[in-house]
């Protein structure tokens, strides 16, 4: 094999077998993806956050929700452990309000606000475990 000393081939083999690594330093992280719906309807746009619980030492991780789907790559993902989950989405609340301008006096418009019940965000009851590798974590939320 070429004109390299024998020990160089060992180094090359070691580099090939170990690869380039995870691409970041620190504790092991995991990727997460999933589907999110409210009352059977996909959440069109919103956000999801994974906040570490007391027994998990790591940063918060989050993603945008689009078309009912979200994805967090491993490099930005949470470290392994247990997480509180908060889900937010804004849309029509089902109520009509006054637009607040004199030109539109007497007309009513759709109120836009948080459409996810607080038990899934500010007062969340959602918790999930994040394990090594790819995590598929779906949420079928019910507003009742």
mmCIF file of N, CA, C and O in Angstrom, residues 7 9 11-12 16 21 36 56 70 75 78 90 96-97 103-104 114 125 128:
data_model
loop_
_atom_site.group_PDB
_atom_site.id
_atom_site.type_symbol
_atom_site.label_atom_id
_atom_site.label_comp_id
_atom_site.label_asym_id
_atom_site.label_seq_id
_atom_site.Cartn_x
_atom_site.Cartn_y
_atom_site.Cartn_z
ATOM 1 N N UNK A 7 1.955 2.901 10.493
ATOM 2 C CA UNK A 7 1.145 3.576 11.506
ATOM 3 C C UNK A 7 0.247 4.668 10.902
ATOM 4 O O UNK A 7 -0.778 5.008 11.464
ATOM 5 N N UNK A 9 -1.576 4.347 8.225
ATOM 6 C CA UNK A 9 -2.796 3.656 7.812
ATOM 7 C C UNK A 9 -3.715 3.434 8.992
ATOM 8 O O UNK A 9 -4.930 3.500 8.879
ATOM 9 N N UNK A 11 -4.014 5.469 11.544
ATOM 10 C CA UNK A 11 -4.625 6.773 11.811
ATOM 11 C C UNK A 11 -5.748 7.040 10.812
ATOM 12 O O UNK A 11 -6.843 7.461 11.184
ATOM 13 N N UNK A 12 -5.488 6.768 9.535
ATOM 14 C CA UNK A 12 -6.514 6.968 8.515
ATOM 15 C C UNK A 12 -7.722 6.082 8.799
ATOM 16 O O UNK A 12 -8.870 6.536 8.741
ATOM 17 N N UNK A 16 -11.621 7.302 9.619
ATOM 18 C CA UNK A 16 -12.748 6.838 8.808
ATOM 19 C C UNK A 16 -13.803 6.184 9.693
ATOM 20 O O UNK A 16 -14.998 6.420 9.542
ATOM 21 N N UNK A 21 -18.192 12.974 13.784
ATOM 22 C CA UNK A 21 -18.843 13.242 15.055
ATOM 23 C C UNK A 21 -20.198 13.885 14.869
ATOM 24 O O UNK A 21 -20.745 13.953 13.787
ATOM 25 N N UNK A 36 -49.272 18.035 15.225
ATOM 26 C CA UNK A 36 -50.030 18.672 16.290
ATOM 27 C C UNK A 36 -51.401 19.056 15.758
ATOM 28 O O UNK A 36 -51.519 19.723 14.724
ATOM 29 N N UNK A 56 -33.931 17.282 34.571
ATOM 30 C CA UNK A 56 -33.230 17.337 33.289
ATOM 31 C C UNK A 56 -32.399 18.614 33.215
ATOM 32 O O UNK A 56 -32.938 19.705 33.349
ATOM 33 N N UNK A 70 -44.056 19.854 13.018
ATOM 34 C CA UNK A 70 -42.891 20.547 13.556
ATOM 35 C C UNK A 70 -41.698 19.611 13.487
ATOM 36 O O UNK A 70 -41.854 18.381 13.401
ATOM 37 N N UNK A 75 -28.964 18.817 16.271
ATOM 38 C CA UNK A 75 -28.000 19.842 16.667
ATOM 39 C C UNK A 75 -28.642 20.940 17.519
ATOM 40 O O UNK A 75 -28.016 21.491 18.414
ATOM 41 N N UNK A 78 -33.226 19.067 22.137
ATOM 42 C CA UNK A 78 -33.012 18.995 23.576
ATOM 43 C C UNK A 78 -32.054 17.860 23.945
ATOM 44 O O UNK A 78 -31.898 16.900 23.193
ATOM 45 N N UNK A 90 -52.072 31.116 17.222
ATOM 46 C CA UNK A 90 -53.031 32.223 17.171
ATOM 47 C C UNK A 90 -53.942 32.044 15.969
ATOM 48 O O UNK A 90 -53.524 31.543 14.926
ATOM 49 N N UNK A 96 -66.626 37.795 18.119
ATOM 50 C CA UNK A 96 -66.623 39.017 17.313
ATOM 51 C C UNK A 96 -66.356 40.196 18.240
ATOM 52 O O UNK A 96 -66.857 40.234 19.363
ATOM 53 N N UNK A 97 -65.532 41.145 17.757
ATOM 54 C CA UNK A 97 -65.211 42.333 18.546
ATOM 55 C C UNK A 97 -65.333 43.573 17.669
ATOM 56 O O UNK A 97 -65.318 43.487 16.441
ATOM 57 N N UNK A 103 -64.250 54.974 12.046
ATOM 58 C CA UNK A 103 -64.744 54.722 10.683
ATOM 59 C C UNK A 103 -65.527 53.422 10.601
ATOM 60 O O UNK A 103 -66.400 53.259 9.769
ATOM 61 N N UNK A 104 -65.182 52.459 11.467
ATOM 62 C CA UNK A 104 -65.824 51.148 11.395
ATOM 63 C C UNK A 104 -66.878 50.970 12.478
ATOM 64 O O UNK A 104 -67.255 49.850 12.804
ATOM 65 N N UNK A 114 -54.913 33.691 21.139
ATOM 66 C CA UNK A 114 -54.433 32.339 21.431
ATOM 67 C C UNK A 114 -55.598 31.370 21.305
ATOM 68 O O UNK A 114 -56.644 31.569 21.914
ATOM 69 N N UNK A 125 -49.905 21.012 31.160
ATOM 70 C CA UNK A 125 -49.938 19.711 31.834
ATOM 71 C C UNK A 125 -49.206 18.673 30.991
ATOM 72 O O UNK A 125 -49.146 17.504 31.375
ATOM 73 N N UNK A 128 -43.194 15.112 28.284
ATOM 74 C CA UNK A 128 -42.740 14.015 27.437
ATOM 75 C C UNK A 128 -41.275 13.722 27.727
ATOM 76 O O UNK A 128 -40.515 14.602 28.120
#
